[in-house]
């Protein structure tokens, strides 16, 4: 918030989303990096732009599954529909088309979704990211086999109400010591 104020004072804009929308945007970015890197790995380590242009079907399957995983693990978050998220992530990929693809930071990227799947399966539910997990085992088996699951909680949305604002008495307010007489 202080940065936003400083930017505004310099006539620069800065959007401050509420906590729930920030977390949704954070997950969307995680979906992007996880899906594009895995689709790139699956297709020979091609660049982001090649994934977006030539392997769109692969990345669309991953985006759909990873978004479903986010919905399962974080039901209170306001996540956009699959078509809207997919369009946004494909558009972003076009803006960074020259970037390479590579799998790294597994536990904090694809591992997040892998852990959600493992938890769902252990509860007798369907794997929300079956293709994602299958491709991980084929194209990144050492990452999967060395992964230490992290017990994760749903991203929290602070639902505690703000304390009521009690106005302070102004200097001109006078305290009345005597009762009103009709």
CSV table of C-alpha atoms in Angstrom, one decimal:
chain,number,residue,atom,x,y,z
A,1,UNK,CA,0.0,0.0,0.0
A,2,UNK,CA,2.8,2.4,0.7
A,3,UNK,CA,4.4,1.6,-2.6
A,4,UNK,CA,1.0,2.3,-4.3
A,5,UNK,CA,0.8,5.7,-2.6
A,6,UNK,CA,4.4,6.6,-3.7
A,7,UNK,CA,3.6,5.6,-7.3
A,8,UNK,CA,0.4,7.6,-7.3
A,9,UNK,CA,2.3,10.6,-6.0
A,10,UNK,CA,4.5,10.3,-9.0
A,11,UNK,CA,1.4,10.1,-11.3
A,12,UNK,CA,2.0,6.4,-11.9
A,13,UNK,CA,-0.7,3.8,-11.6
A,14,UNK,CA,-0.8,0.8,-9.4
A,15,UNK,CA,-3.6,-1.7,-8.9
A,16,UNK,CA,-4.0,-3.2,-5.4
A,17,UNK,CA,-6.2,-6.3,-5.6
A,18,UNK,CA,-7.8,-7.6,-2.5
A,19,UNK,CA,-6.3,-10.7,-0.9
A,20,UNK,CA,-8.6,-13.2,-2.6
A,21,UNK,CA,-8.0,-11.8,-6.1
A,22,UNK,CA,-4.3,-11.5,-5.4
A,23,UNK,CA,-4.2,-15.2,-4.5
A,24,UNK,CA,-6.2,-16.1,-7.6
A,25,UNK,CA,-3.7,-14.2,-9.8
A,26,UNK,CA,-0.8,-15.9,-8.0
A,27,UNK,CA,-2.3,-19.3,-8.8
A,28,UNK,CA,-2.9,-18.3,-12.4
A,29,UNK,CA,0.8,-17.5,-12.8
A,30,UNK,CA,1.6,-20.8,-11.2
A,31,UNK,CA,-0.6,-22.6,-13.7
A,32,UNK,CA,1.1,-20.7,-16.5
A,33,UNK,CA,4.6,-21.6,-15.5
A,34,UNK,CA,3.8,-25.2,-14.6
A,35,UNK,CA,1.8,-26.0,-17.7
A,36,UNK,CA,4.0,-24.2,-20.3
A,37,UNK,CA,7.2,-25.7,-18.9
A,38,UNK,CA,5.8,-29.2,-18.8
A,39,UNK,CA,4.3,-28.9,-22.3
A,40,UNK,CA,7.7,-27.6,-23.5
A,41,UNK,CA,9.6,-30.4,-21.9
A,42,UNK,CA,7.2,-33.0,-23.4
A,43,UNK,CA,7.8,-31.5,-26.9
A,44,UNK,CA,11.6,-31.4,-26.8
A,45,UNK,CA,12.3,-28.3,-24.8
A,46,UNK,CA,10.9,-25.9,-27.3
A,47,UNK,CA,10.5,-22.2,-26.6
A,48,UNK,CA,7.3,-20.8,-25.0
A,49,UNK,CA,6.1,-19.4,-28.3
A,50,UNK,CA,6.4,-22.8,-29.9
A,51,UNK,CA,4.3,-24.3,-27.1
A,52,UNK,CA,1.6,-21.6,-27.6
A,53,UNK,CA,1.6,-21.9,-31.4
A,54,UNK,CA,2.4,-25.6,-32.2
A,55,UNK,CA,1.4,-27.5,-29.0
A,56,UNK,CA,-1.7,-25.5,-27.9
A,57,UNK,CA,-3.7,-28.7,-27.3
A,58,UNK,CA,-1.1,-30.0,-24.8
A,59,UNK,CA,-1.0,-26.8,-22.9
A,60,UNK,CA,-4.8,-26.3,-22.9
A,61,UNK,CA,-5.2,-29.8,-21.3
A,62,UNK,CA,-2.7,-28.8,-18.6
A,63,UNK,CA,-4.3,-25.4,-17.9
A,64,UNK,CA,-7.7,-27.0,-17.6
A,65,UNK,CA,-6.4,-29.7,-15.2
A,66,UNK,CA,-4.3,-27.4,-13.1
A,67,UNK,CA,-7.2,-24.9,-12.8
A,68,UNK,CA,-9.5,-27.7,-11.7
A,69,UNK,CA,-6.8,-28.6,-9.0
A,70,UNK,CA,-6.8,-25.0,-7.8
A,71,UNK,CA,-10.6,-25.1,-7.5
A,72,UNK,CA,-10.5,-28.3,-5.6
A,73,UNK,CA,-7.8,-27.1,-3.1
A,74,UNK,CA,-9.1,-23.5,-2.8
A,75,UNK,CA,-12.8,-23.5,-3.2
A,76,UNK,CA,-13.3,-20.1,-1.7
A,77,UNK,CA,-11.1,-18.3,-4.2
A,78,UNK,CA,-12.7,-16.4,-7.1
A,79,UNK,CA,-11.1,-18.2,-10.0
A,80,UNK,CA,-12.2,-17.2,-13.6
A,81,UNK,CA,-13.7,-19.8,-15.9
A,82,UNK,CA,-11.4,-22.1,-17.9
A,83,UNK,CA,-11.8,-20.4,-21.2
A,84,UNK,CA,-11.0,-16.9,-19.8
A,85,UNK,CA,-7.9,-18.2,-17.9
A,86,UNK,CA,-6.7,-20.1,-20.9
A,87,UNK,CA,-7.1,-17.1,-23.2
A,88,UNK,CA,-5.2,-14.9,-20.8
A,89,UNK,CA,-2.3,-17.4,-20.3
A,90,UNK,CA,-2.0,-18.0,-24.1
A,91,UNK,CA,-1.8,-14.3,-24.6
A,92,UNK,CA,0.9,-13.9,-22.0
A,93,UNK,CA,2.8,-16.7,-23.6
A,94,UNK,CA,2.8,-14.8,-26.9
A,95,UNK,CA,4.4,-11.8,-25.0
A,96,UNK,CA,7.3,-14.0,-23.9
A,97,UNK,CA,7.5,-16.3,-26.9
A,98,UNK,CA,11.3,-16.2,-27.0
A,99,UNK,CA,11.8,-17.7,-23.5
A,100,UNK,CA,13.0,-21.2,-23.2
A,101,UNK,CA,11.1,-24.0,-21.4
A,102,UNK,CA,12.7,-26.0,-18.6
A,103,UNK,CA,11.5,-27.8,-15.5
A,104,UNK,CA,12.9,-26.4,-12.3
A,105,UNK,CA,11.7,-25.6,-8.7
A,106,UNK,CA,9.5,-28.7,-8.9
A,107,UNK,CA,8.2,-28.5,-5.3
A,108,UNK,CA,7.0,-25.0,-5.6
A,109,UNK,CA,5.7,-25.3,-9.1
A,110,UNK,CA,4.4,-28.6,-10.5
A,111,UNK,CA,4.8,-30.2,-7.1
A,112,UNK,CA,1.9,-28.0,-5.8
A,113,UNK,CA,-0.5,-29.6,-8.3
A,114,UNK,CA,1.1,-33.1,-7.8
A,115,UNK,CA,0.4,-32.8,-4.1
A,116,UNK,CA,-3.2,-31.8,-4.6
A,117,UNK,CA,-3.7,-34.8,-6.8
A,118,UNK,CA,-2.0,-37.2,-4.3
A,119,UNK,CA,-4.3,-35.9,-1.6
A,120,UNK,CA,-7.4,-36.3,-3.7
A,121,UNK,CA,-6.5,-39.8,-4.7
A,122,UNK,CA,-5.7,-40.8,-1.1
A,123,UNK,CA,-9.2,-39.6,-0.2
A,124,UNK,CA,-10.7,-41.8,-2.9
A,125,UNK,CA,-11.4,-38.9,-5.3
A,126,UNK,CA,-10.5,-38.7,-8.9
A,127,UNK,CA,-7.1,-37.3,-9.9
A,128,UNK,CA,-7.9,-33.7,-11.0
A,129,UNK,CA,-4.6,-33.5,-13.0
A,130,UNK,CA,-4.2,-37.0,-14.4
A,131,UNK,CA,-2.6,-35.9,-17.7
A,132,UNK,CA,-0.3,-33.5,-15.8
A,133,UNK,CA,0.8,-36.3,-13.4
A,134,UNK,CA,1.2,-38.9,-16.1
A,135,UNK,CA,3.5,-36.5,-18.2
A,136,UNK,CA,5.5,-35.7,-15.1
A,137,UNK,CA,6.2,-39.4,-14.5
A,138,UNK,CA,7.2,-39.8,-18.2
A,139,UNK,CA,9.2,-36.6,-18.8
A,140,UNK,CA,10.4,-35.6,-15.4
A,141,UNK,CA,10.6,-38.9,-13.4
A,142,UNK,CA,13.6,-37.9,-11.3
A,143,UNK,CA,11.8,-34.8,-10.1
A,144,UNK,CA,8.7,-36.8,-9.2
A,145,UNK,CA,10.7,-39.6,-7.4
A,146,UNK,CA,12.7,-37.1,-5.4
A,147,UNK,CA,9.8,-34.9,-4.5
A,148,UNK,CA,8.9,-34.6,-0.8
A,149,UNK,CA,5.2,-33.9,-0.5
A,150,UNK,CA,4.3,-30.7,1.3
A,151,UNK,CA,1.2,-30.7,3.4
A,152,UNK,CA,-0.6,-27.6,2.1
A,153,UNK,CA,-3.7,-25.8,3.3
A,154,UNK,CA,-6.1,-24.0,1.2
A,155,UNK,CA,-5.1,-20.4,0.6
A,156,UNK,CA,-6.9,-18.4,3.2
A,157,UNK,CA,-9.1,-15.5,2.7
A,158,UNK,CA,-9.3,-13.3,5.8
A,159,UNK,CA,-13.0,-13.2,6.6
A,160,UNK,CA,-12.6,-11.4,9.9
A,161,UNK,CA,-14.4,-8.1,9.7
A,162,UNK,CA,-12.5,-5.0,10.3
A,163,UNK,CA,-13.1,-3.5,13.7
A,164,UNK,CA,-15.8,-0.8,13.6
A,165,UNK,CA,-14.5,2.7,13.1
A,166,UNK,CA,-15.3,4.8,16.2
A,167,UNK,CA,-15.0,8.5,15.4
A,168,UNK,CA,-13.0,10.5,17.9
A,169,UNK,CA,-14.7,13.4,19.6
A,170,UNK,CA,-13.9,16.7,17.9
A,171,UNK,CA,-12.6,19.6,19.9
A,172,UNK,CA,-15.9,21.4,19.5
A,173,UNK,CA,-17.9,18.5,21.0
A,174,UNK,CA,-19.1,19.3,24.5
A,175,UNK,CA,-20.0,16.8,27.1
A,176,UNK,CA,-23.3,17.4,28.8
A,177,UNK,CA,-23.3,16.7,32.5
A,178,UNK,CA,-26.9,17.5,33.2
A,179,UNK,CA,-30.0,15.6,32.0
A,180,UNK,CA,-32.4,17.0,29.5
A,181,UNK,CA,-35.3,18.7,31.1
A,182,UNK,CA,-38.6,18.9,29.2
